[in-house]
């Protein structure tokens, strides 16, 4: 079964569907092209001067955005603007009426359309009174997506299969183990994954739950203009496994209960500017469905046509089309999580767009030793902003393809691990905006107060982000926080003190319920920026009293160890 862009049950919205369907019927013969219909053509973006004579209005957004998309905007106090309006339908009709011009997709955010046209007929397009500019984006008609994937954005490779339980380690690396035991597995969140294909996930037992649970709410192949995405390439399958794959006691992605939108935007056989526009079209599609998070494990700075290449000075957060698209998605309340790139060992070495966008999370790669992976791209952006924003494990990541668990390297995998973390954290605090989620994750990271251009703000942690959100929102009034409680799994608790705490060192005393002392630990002075880990693995299962002493300040907590 294929889930298409215009499937009213699984796509945009049932609201206003009849109106949209009538327009599509008019264009159906124009939007679907036949090979050999006309001579040699190229692909161009045609941009329009305005959105006049539009049958849609921002006063009636339910005609072109789903209820979920509108709810996301309302929850974050985001107002509708003219770039939310679809392209004027009459413009698309007039373009399609020209000889040897085929309209493939349109963009409302940048107000234009991707067309296939004979270069000899561009003059006719330019004469249309509503046309502003035309940009060449790729030779030939829409490609088939055939061919071997080149190492464009990831050093991904399957190594020999290892212990299946090792996915627990990469989850624990960023606190996802605690997130899951706390009940946050992505339920109710909607994550879009943009990649090169999701081959065989419909035939893998690790993804059975997303099909049986109807968790895929939309699919779109922007390479061939279809709804079937379970083909082409393994890369997207492995990326998705970091978020969604699940088999009890064997493997778990970081947000296995999240709903999904799957989009093919990356063509594995070539590299042209059109792929940036594919990403833009996919982002608008995801927006219309009400997506919360976009994971993007693709990036671009070098193309088959060198005239399209970006020099480093253009990695400035504003120039690359895909970067503009990422920031526009963020402006609609979507959290964009993107791989920083794998150019660290190459001459380029810097981050790849869209990682340079200023309102997203760009994710670098580290090893289990918390050292930057050699291949992970460097920052900063050309305008000297900290990049990457965060890092997660990207070396020796456990991924799934078909029925095999293996290891892979690349920021392509540190990104979805982080996207799943963000989904669980946002599930815990649904009142937050996308930008607030970014800030909390940065504040939780290992280099929160000393970011650099190797690891950015460092490695995020669910527990610390959770505590900071609770403290900042006033849900916890004590001067000291102990979390998690009950404590499970690794048996580590975290202490956090606010600025009202008295100066000096402190002690933490553990006693049983009869008052017998079990242990006393001296701890350094804490301030409002510190979280202290205390290993309590010496405690057996049971209930204890934790007493915190600092000068005249005494606080007691009941600590349950499972």
Coordinates of C-alpha atoms in Angstrom, one line a residue:
X1 CA 0.0 0.0 0.0
X2 CA 1.3 3.4 -0.9
X3 CA 0.6 6.5 1.1
X4 CA 0.5 9.5 -1.3
X5 CA 0.5 13.2 -0.9
X6 CA -3.1 13.5 -1.8
X7 CA -4.5 10.5 0.1
X8 CA -7.3 12.1 2.1
X9 CA -7.2 9.5 4.9
X10 CA -3.5 9.6 5.6
X11 CA -2.4 13.0 4.3
X12 CA -3.1 16.7 4.5
X13 CA -6.6 16.9 6.0
X14 CA -10.2 15.9 5.4
X15 CA -11.1 19.5 6.0
X16 CA -11.3 21.3 2.7
X17 CA -10.5 18.2 0.8
X18 CA -13.2 18.5 -1.8
X19 CA -12.0 21.9 -2.8
X20 CA -8.4 20.7 -3.1
X21 CA -9.4 17.6 -5.0
X22 CA -11.3 19.6 -7.6
X23 CA -8.2 21.6 -8.3
X24 CA -6.0 18.4 -8.5
X25 CA -8.5 16.8 -11.0
X26 CA -8.0 19.8 -13.3
X27 CA -4.2 19.4 -13.1
X28 CA -4.0 15.6 -13.0
X29 CA -3.1 15.2 -16.6
X30 CA -0.5 18.0 -16.3
X31 CA 1.3 17.0 -13.1
X32 CA 1.9 13.4 -14.1
X33 CA 4.2 13.3 -17.0
X34 CA 5.0 10.5 -19.5
X35 CA 8.5 9.8 -20.7
X36 CA 9.0 10.7 -24.3
X37 CA 6.1 13.2 -24.3
X38 CA 8.5 15.8 -25.6
X39 CA 12.1 16.5 -26.4
X40 CA 15.1 17.0 -24.3
X41 CA 14.2 18.9 -21.2
X42 CA 15.8 20.2 -18.0
X43 CA 14.4 21.0 -14.6
X44 CA 13.9 24.6 -13.5
X45 CA 12.5 26.5 -10.6
X46 CA 10.1 29.2 -11.7
X47 CA 9.5 31.8 -9.1
X48 CA 6.4 34.1 -9.0
X49 CA 6.1 37.8 -8.2
X50 CA 3.0 37.5 -5.9
X51 CA 0.2 35.3 -4.7
X52 CA -2.6 37.4 -6.2
X53 CA -5.8 35.9 -7.6
X54 CA -5.5 33.2 -5.0
X55 CA -8.5 31.1 -4.2
X56 CA -7.1 30.5 -0.7
X57 CA -6.7 33.0 2.2
X58 CA -4.9 33.1 5.5
X59 CA -8.3 33.7 7.2
X60 CA -9.3 30.2 6.3
X61 CA -6.1 28.1 6.8
X62 CA -8.1 24.9 7.4
X63 CA -8.5 24.7 3.6
X64 CA -4.8 23.9 3.2
X65 CA -3.4 22.9 6.6
X66 CA -4.4 20.0 8.8
X67 CA -6.0 20.5 12.2
X68 CA -2.7 19.2 13.7
X69 CA -0.7 21.7 11.8
X70 CA -2.9 24.5 13.0
X71 CA -2.8 23.2 16.6
X72 CA 1.0 23.3 16.5
X73 CA 1.0 26.9 15.4
X74 CA -1.6 27.8 18.0
X75 CA 0.3 26.1 20.8
X76 CA 3.4 28.1 20.0
X77 CA 1.6 31.4 19.2
X78 CA 2.7 31.3 15.6
X79 CA 0.6 33.5 13.3
X80 CA -0.3 32.7 9.7
X81 CA 1.6 34.7 7.1
X82 CA 1.3 35.0 3.3
X83 CA 4.0 32.4 2.8
X84 CA 1.6 29.9 4.3
X85 CA -0.7 30.4 1.4
X86 CA -0.4 27.9 -1.5
X87 CA 0.8 29.1 -4.8
X88 CA -2.0 30.7 -6.8
X89 CA -3.6 27.7 -8.7
X90 CA -4.1 29.9 -11.8
X91 CA -0.4 30.4 -12.1
X92 CA 0.2 26.6 -12.1
X93 CA -2.5 26.1 -14.7
X94 CA -1.1 28.8 -17.0
X95 CA 2.4 27.3 -16.7
X96 CA 1.2 23.8 -17.5
X97 CA -0.7 25.1 -20.5
X98 CA 2.6 26.1 -22.2
X99 CA 3.9 23.6 -24.8
X100 CA 6.5 21.2 -23.4
X101 CA 6.3 22.5 -19.8
X102 CA 5.4 20.1 -17.1
X103 CA 4.8 21.3 -13.5
X104 CA 6.0 18.8 -11.0
X105 CA 5.8 20.4 -7.5
X106 CA 5.1 23.8 -6.1
X107 CA 6.5 25.7 -3.1
X108 CA 4.3 28.1 -1.1
X109 CA 7.1 29.2 1.2
X110 CA 9.3 30.4 -1.7
X111 CA 6.4 31.0 -4.0
X112 CA 7.4 29.0 -7.1
X113 CA 7.2 25.7 -8.9
X114 CA 9.5 23.0 -10.2
X115 CA 9.0 22.4 -13.9
X116 CA 10.4 20.3 -16.6
X117 CA 10.8 22.4 -19.7
X118 CA 12.7 22.6 -23.0
X119 CA 15.4 25.2 -22.7
X120 CA 14.2 26.7 -26.0
X121 CA 10.8 27.4 -24.4
X122 CA 12.0 29.4 -21.4
X123 CA 11.3 32.6 -23.2
X124 CA 7.6 31.8 -23.1
X125 CA 7.7 31.2 -19.4
X126 CA 9.5 34.5 -18.8
X127 CA 6.8 36.3 -20.7
X128 CA 4.1 35.2 -18.3
X129 CA 3.3 38.4 -16.3
X130 CA 3.4 36.7 -12.9
X131 CA 6.9 35.1 -13.4
X132 CA 9.7 36.7 -11.5
X133 CA 12.8 34.5 -12.1
X134 CA 13.8 31.1 -13.5
X135 CA 16.6 29.0 -12.0
X136 CA 18.2 25.9 -13.6
X137 CA 18.3 23.2 -10.9
X138 CA 19.1 19.9 -12.8
X139 CA 19.6 18.5 -16.3
X140 CA 17.0 16.1 -17.8
X141 CA 13.7 15.0 -16.5
X142 CA 13.0 13.7 -13.1
X143 CA 15.6 11.0 -12.4
X144 CA 14.6 7.4 -11.5
X145 CA 16.7 7.2 -8.4
X146 CA 18.7 4.3 -9.8
X147 CA 22.4 3.8 -9.3
X148 CA 24.7 3.3 -6.5
X149 CA 24.6 5.7 -3.6
X150 CA 27.8 7.7 -3.3
X151 CA 29.3 8.7 0.1
X152 CA 27.7 12.1 0.0
X153 CA 26.8 12.8 3.6
X154 CA 27.7 9.8 5.7
X155 CA 30.5 7.3 6.3
X156 CA 27.8 4.8 6.9
X157 CA 28.7 1.2 6.6
X158 CA 27.5 -2.1 8.1
X159 CA 30.2 -3.8 10.1
X160 CA 30.0 -7.2 11.6
X161 CA 26.9 -7.8 13.8
X162 CA 27.6 -7.5 17.5
X163 CA 25.7 -7.9 20.7
X164 CA 22.1 -6.9 20.0
X165 CA 21.8 -5.4 23.5
X166 CA 24.3 -2.7 22.6
X167 CA 21.5 -0.4 21.4
X168 CA 20.9 0.1 25.1
X169 CA 24.3 1.7 25.4
X170 CA 23.8 4.3 22.7
X171 CA 20.5 5.2 24.2
X172 CA 21.9 5.5 27.7
X173 CA 24.7 7.7 26.3
X174 CA 22.1 10.6 26.1
X175 CA 19.8 9.5 28.9
X176 CA 17.2 7.8 26.7
X177 CA 17.2 4.7 29.0
X178 CA 15.9 6.9 31.8
X179 CA 13.5 8.6 29.3
X180 CA 12.0 5.3 28.4
X181 CA 11.7 4.0 32.0
X182 CA 10.0 7.4 32.9
X183 CA 7.3 6.6 30.3
X184 CA 8.4 8.8 27.4
X185 CA 8.9 6.8 24.2
X186 CA 7.6 9.3 21.6
X187 CA 3.9 8.6 22.0
X188 CA 1.8 11.3 20.3
X189 CA 4.8 12.9 18.6
X190 CA 5.0 13.1 14.8
X191 CA 8.5 12.8 13.3
X192 CA 9.3 13.2 9.6
X193 CA 12.5 11.6 8.2
X194 CA 14.0 12.9 5.0
X195 CA 16.4 10.6 3.3
X196 CA 17.3 8.5 0.2
X197 CA 14.9 5.7 0.7
X198 CA 13.6 3.2 3.3
X199 CA 14.4 0.0 1.6
X200 CA 12.9 -3.2 3.2
X201 CA 11.5 -1.7 6.4
X202 CA 8.1 -3.1 5.3
X203 CA 9.7 -6.5 5.4
X204 CA 11.6 -6.2 8.7
X205 CA 10.3 -7.6 12.0
X206 CA 12.0 -4.7 13.7
X207 CA 9.5 -2.3 12.2
X208 CA 6.3 -4.5 12.5
X209 CA 5.0 -2.3 15.3
X210 CA 4.9 0.9 13.1
X211 CA 2.8 -0.9 10.5
X212 CA 0.5 -2.8 12.9
X213 CA 0.1 0.4 15.0
X214 CA -0.6 2.5 11.9
X215 CA 2.2 4.9 12.9
X216 CA 3.1 5.9 9.3
X217 CA 0.8 8.9 8.7
X218 CA 2.3 10.0 5.4
X219 CA 4.8 9.0 2.7
X220 CA 6.2 10.8 -0.3
X221 CA 8.9 10.1 -2.9
X222 CA 10.0 13.5 -4.2
X223 CA 12.3 11.9 -6.7
X224 CA 9.7 10.1 -8.8
X225 CA 6.6 11.9 -7.5
X226 CA 5.0 8.9 -5.9
X227 CA 3.9 7.7 -2.5
X228 CA 6.1 4.5 -2.4
X229 CA 9.2 5.1 -0.3
X230 CA 10.2 1.5 0.7
X231 CA 12.8 1.2 -2.0
X232 CA 16.0 2.7 -3.4
X233 CA 18.5 2.7 -0.5
X234 CA 19.4 1.3 2.9
X235 CA 20.6 4.6 4.3
X236 CA 17.2 5.8 5.3
X237 CA 16.3 2.4 6.7
X238 CA 19.3 2.5 9.1
X239 CA 18.7 6.1 10.0
X240 CA 15.0 5.3 10.8
X241 CA 16.1 2.4 12.9
X242 CA 17.8 4.7 15.3
X243 CA 14.4 6.3 16.0
X244 CA 11.8 3.7 15.4
X245 CA 13.1 0.1 15.2
X246 CA 12.0 -2.1 18.1
X247 CA 12.1 -5.7 19.2
X248 CA 11.6 -6.5 22.9
X249 CA 14.9 -7.3 24.8
X250 CA 16.8 -7.0 21.5
X251 CA 16.8 -3.4 20.1
X252 CA 15.1 -0.1 20.7
X253 CA 15.3 3.2 18.8
X254 CA 15.1 6.4 20.8
X255 CA 11.4 7.1 20.1
X256 CA 9.9 3.8 19.0
X257 CA 6.3 4.8 19.7
X258 CA 6.4 8.1 17.7
X259 CA 4.3 8.4 14.5
X260 CA 6.1 9.0 11.3
X261 CA 6.1 10.8 7.9
X262 CA 8.7 9.3 5.5
X263 CA 10.0 11.3 2.6
X264 CA 12.6 10.5 -0.1
X265 CA 14.4 13.7 -1.0
X266 CA 17.9 12.5 -1.8
X267 CA 18.6 11.0 -5.2
X268 CA 21.2 8.3 -4.9
X269 CA 22.4 8.6 -8.5
X270 CA 23.3 12.3 -8.8
X271 CA 23.8 15.6 -7.0
X272 CA 22.1 18.7 -8.2
X273 CA 20.4 21.7 -6.6
X274 CA 17.0 20.1 -7.2
X275 CA 17.6 17.9 -4.1
X276 CA 17.6 21.0 -2.0
X277 CA 14.2 21.9 -3.4
X278 CA 13.0 18.3 -2.8
X279 CA 13.8 18.9 0.8
X280 CA 11.8 22.2 0.7
X281 CA 8.8 20.4 -0.8
X282 CA 9.1 17.7 1.8
X283 CA 9.2 20.2 4.6
X284 CA 6.1 21.9 3.4
X285 CA 4.4 18.5 3.1
X286 CA 5.5 17.7 6.6
X287 CA 4.2 21.0 7.9
X288 CA 0.8 20.5 6.3
X289 CA 0.5 17.2 8.2
X290 CA 1.4 18.8 11.5
X291 CA 4.8 17.2 12.0
X292 CA 6.6 18.1 15.2
X293 CA 10.2 17.1 14.3
X294 CA 12.1 16.7 11.1
X295 CA 15.2 14.5 11.0
X296 CA 17.5 15.3 8.1
X297 CA 20.5 13.0 7.5
X298 CA 21.3 14.7 4.2
X299 CA 23.3 17.8 3.4
X300 CA 24.8 19.6 0.5
X301 CA 27.7 21.9 -0.4
X302 CA 29.2 20.2 -3.6
X303 CA 27.3 19.2 -6.7
X304 CA 27.8 17.5 -10.0
X305 CA 27.5 20.9 -11.6
X306 CA 30.2 22.9 -9.9
X307 CA 28.4 26.1 -10.7
X308 CA 26.0 25.1 -7.9
X309 CA 28.7 24.5 -5.3
X310 CA 28.6 26.5 -2.1
X311 CA 31.9 28.1 -0.9
X312 CA 32.5 28.3 2.9
X313 CA 31.5 31.9 3.0
X314 CA 28.0 30.9 1.9
X315 CA 27.6 28.6 4.9
X316 CA 26.1 31.6 6.7
X317 CA 22.7 30.4 7.7
X318 CA 20.9 32.3 5.0
X319 CA 22.2 31.4 1.5
X320 CA 21.7 27.7 0.8
X321 CA 18.2 26.8 -0.3
X322 CA 18.0 23.9 2.1
X323 CA 19.1 26.1 4.9
X324 CA 16.4 28.6 4.1
X325 CA 13.9 25.8 4.0
X326 CA 15.0 24.5 7.4
X327 CA 14.7 27.9 9.1
X328 CA 11.2 28.3 7.5
X329 CA 10.2 25.0 8.9
X330 CA 11.4 26.2 12.3
X331 CA 9.4 29.3 11.9
X332 CA 6.3 27.1 11.7
X333 CA 7.1 25.5 15.0
X334 CA 8.8 22.4 13.7
X335 CA 12.0 21.2 15.4
X336 CA 14.6 20.4 12.7
X337 CA 17.4 18.1 13.6
X338 CA 20.1 17.7 11.0
X339 CA 23.4 15.9 10.7
X340 CA 26.4 18.2 10.8
X341 CA 28.2 16.4 8.0
X342 CA 31.1 13.9 7.7
X343 CA 33.7 16.1 6.1
X344 CA 36.1 16.3 9.1
X345 CA 38.8 14.2 7.5
X346 CA 38.4 15.9 4.0
X347 CA 39.7 19.1 2.5
X348 CA 36.3 20.8 3.0
X349 CA 36.0 19.8 6.7
X350 CA 33.2 22.2 7.5
X351 CA 29.5 21.6 8.2
X352 CA 27.1 21.0 5.4
X353 CA 23.8 22.9 4.9
X354 CA 21.2 22.7 6.3
X355 CA 23.3 22.4 9.5
X356 CA 24.2 26.1 9.3
X357 CA 20.6 27.2 9.8
X358 CA 20.3 29.3 13.0
X359 CA 17.0 27.9 14.3
X360 CA 17.7 24.2 14.2
X361 CA 19.8 21.5 16.0
X362 CA 22.9 20.5 14.0
X363 CA 24.3 17.2 15.4
X364 CA 27.9 16.2 15.3
X365 CA 29.4 12.8 16.1
X366 CA 31.4 11.6 19.1
X367 CA 32.8 8.2 20.2
X368 CA 31.9 6.4 23.4
X369 CA 34.9 8.1 25.0
X370 CA 33.1 11.4 24.3
X371 CA 35.8 12.5 21.8
X372 CA 34.8 14.1 18.5
X373 CA 34.7 11.4 15.7
X374 CA 37.4 12.2 13.2
X375 CA 34.9 12.3 10.3
X376 CA 32.5 14.7 12.1
X377 CA 32.4 18.1 10.4
X378 CA 33.8 21.2 12.1
X379 CA 32.2 24.5 12.8
X380 CA 31.7 27.3 13.1
X381 CA 29.3 28.7 10.5
X382 CA 30.7 31.3 8.1
X383 CA 29.1 34.0 10.3
X384 CA 30.9 32.6 13.3
X385 CA 28.0 30.8 15.1
X386 CA 28.7 27.7 17.2
X387 CA 28.2 24.6 15.1
X388 CA 27.5 21.8 15.7
X389 CA 24.9 22.6 18.3
X390 CA 25.0 19.2 20.0
X391 CA 26.7 15.8 19.6
X392 CA 25.6 12.2 20.0
X393 CA 27.2 8.8 19.4
X394 CA 28.1 8.6 15.7
X395 CA 30.9 6.0 15.8
X396 CA 29.9 2.4 16.1
X397 CA 26.2 3.1 16.2
X398 CA 24.0 0.0 16.3
X399 CA 21.5 0.1 13.3
X400 CA 19.1 -2.2 11.7
X401 CA 18.7 -3.3 8.1
X402 CA 16.3 -6.2 7.3
X403 CA 16.8 -8.7 10.2
X404 CA 20.4 -7.7 10.9
X405 CA 21.8 -5.5 13.6
X406 CA 25.2 -4.1 12.7
X407 CA 27.4 -1.1 13.3
X408 CA 27.6 2.1 11.3
X409 CA 29.5 5.4 11.4
X410 CA 28.3 8.9 10.6
X411 CA 26.5 12.0 11.8
X412 CA 23.7 10.5 9.8
X413 CA 23.1 8.4 12.9
X414 CA 23.9 10.8 15.7
X415 CA 21.1 13.0 14.3
X416 CA 18.2 10.5 14.5
X417 CA 19.4 9.4 18.0
X418 CA 19.0 13.0 19.1
X419 CA 15.7 13.5 17.2
X420 CA 14.2 10.7 19.2
X421 CA 15.6 12.2 22.4
X422 CA 13.9 15.5 21.5
X423 CA 10.7 13.7 20.8
X424 CA 10.6 12.1 24.3
X425 CA 11.6 15.3 26.0
X426 CA 8.9 17.3 24.1
X427 CA 6.4 14.6 24.9
X428 CA 7.1 15.2 28.6
X429 CA 6.7 19.0 28.2
X430 CA 4.2 19.5 25.3
X431 CA 3.7 23.2 26.3
X432 CA 7.2 24.1 25.1
X433 CA 8.0 25.7 21.8
X434 CA 10.5 24.1 19.4
X435 CA 13.0 26.8 20.2
X436 CA 12.6 26.1 24.0
X437 CA 13.2 22.4 23.4
X438 CA 16.4 23.3 21.6
X439 CA 17.5 25.5 24.5
X440 CA 16.8 22.9 27.2
X441 CA 18.7 20.3 25.3
X442 CA 21.7 22.6 24.9
X443 CA 21.5 23.5 28.6
X444 CA 21.6 19.8 29.5
X445 CA 24.7 19.1 27.4
X446 CA 28.2 18.4 28.6
X447 CA 29.7 21.7 27.3
X448 CA 26.6 23.9 28.0
X449 CA 28.8 26.7 29.5
X450 CA 31.8 26.3 27.3
X451 CA 30.7 25.4 23.8
X452 CA 33.3 25.0 21.0
X453 CA 33.4 24.3 17.3
X454 CA 34.1 20.6 17.7
X455 CA 31.2 19.4 19.8
X456 CA 29.1 22.5 20.1
X457 CA 27.3 22.5 23.4
X458 CA 28.2 18.9 23.9
X459 CA 26.3 15.7 24.5
X460 CA 22.7 16.2 25.7
X461 CA 21.1 14.3 28.6
X462 CA 17.4 13.7 29.1
X463 CA 17.6 13.7 32.9
X464 CA 19.3 17.0 33.1
X465 CA 17.0 18.6 30.5
X466 CA 14.0 17.2 32.4
X467 CA 15.2 18.6 35.7
X468 CA 15.9 22.1 34.2
X469 CA 12.5 22.2 32.6
X470 CA 10.8 21.2 35.9
X471 CA 12.8 23.8 37.9
X472 CA 12.3 26.6 35.4
X473 CA 8.6 26.0 35.2
X474 CA 8.2 26.0 39.0
X475 CA 7.0 22.4 39.3
X476 CA 9.8 21.8 41.8
X477 CA 10.1 24.3 44.6
X478 CA 12.9 22.6 46.7
X479 CA 16.4 24.0 46.7
X480 CA 17.6 20.5 45.9
X481 CA 16.3 18.0 43.3
X482 CA 16.9 14.3 43.3
X483 CA 16.1 12.5 40.1
X484 CA 15.2 9.9 39.1
X485 CA 13.3 8.6 42.1
X486 CA 12.7 5.7 42.1
X487 CA 16.1 5.0 40.8
X488 CA 16.6 2.1 38.4
X489 CA 19.0 0.6 35.9
X490 CA 22.4 2.2 36.4
X491 CA 21.5 3.4 39.8
X492 CA 22.7 7.0 39.4
X493 CA 21.0 9.9 40.9
X494 CA 21.4 13.6 40.1
X495 CA 21.5 16.5 42.5
X496 CA 20.7 20.0 41.5
X497 CA 21.0 23.0 43.8
X498 CA 19.7 26.5 43.1
X499 CA 21.4 29.9 43.8
X500 CA 19.8 30.2 47.2
X501 CA 21.9 27.3 48.5
X502 CA 24.5 28.2 51.1
X503 CA 28.2 28.3 50.0
X504 CA 30.6 25.5 50.9
X505 CA 30.8 21.8 50.5
X506 CA 28.1 19.4 51.6
X507 CA 27.5 15.8 52.6
X508 CA 24.9 13.3 51.5
X509 CA 24.0 10.6 54.1
X510 CA 22.1 7.4 53.3
X511 CA 20.2 5.7 56.1
X512 CA 17.7 2.9 56.1
X513 CA 14.2 3.3 57.4
X514 CA 15.4 2.2 60.9
X515 CA 17.9 5.1 61.0
X516 CA 21.0 2.9 60.5
X517 CA 23.6 4.7 58.5
X518 CA 24.5 3.0 55.2
X519 CA 26.9 5.5 53.7
X520 CA 28.1 9.1 53.8
X521 CA 29.5 10.9 50.8
X522 CA 31.2 14.3 50.6
X523 CA 30.2 16.3 47.6
X524 CA 31.6 19.6 46.2
X525 CA 29.9 22.9 46.3
X526 CA 27.0 23.2 43.9
X527 CA 25.6 26.2 42.2
X528 CA 22.6 26.7 39.9
X529 CA 24.5 25.5 36.9
X530 CA 25.7 22.2 38.4
X531 CA 24.3 18.7 38.3
X532 CA 26.1 16.1 40.3
X533 CA 26.0 12.4 39.6
X534 CA 26.1 10.0 42.5
X535 CA 26.5 6.3 41.9
X536 CA 24.2 4.5 44.4
X537 CA 24.8 1.0 43.0
X538 CA 26.0 0.0 46.5
X539 CA 22.4 0.2 47.6
X540 CA 20.3 -2.9 47.4
X541 CA 16.6 -2.7 46.5
X542 CA 14.6 -0.9 49.1
X543 CA 13.7 2.5 50.6
X544 CA 16.2 4.8 52.1
X545 CA 16.4 8.3 53.5
X546 CA 18.8 10.6 51.7
X547 CA 19.9 13.6 53.9
X548 CA 21.6 16.5 52.4
X549 CA 23.7 18.7 54.8
X550 CA 25.3 22.0 53.9
X551 CA 26.0 24.3 56.8
X552 CA 22.7 24.9 58.5
X553 CA 20.8 23.7 55.5
X554 CA 19.3 20.2 55.9
X555 CA 17.0 18.5 53.4
X556 CA 15.7 15.0 53.5
X557 CA 14.3 12.8 50.7
X558 CA 12.8 9.3 50.6
X559 CA 14.8 7.4 47.9
X560 CA 13.4 4.3 46.4
X561 CA 15.8 1.8 44.8
X562 CA 14.2 -0.8 42.5

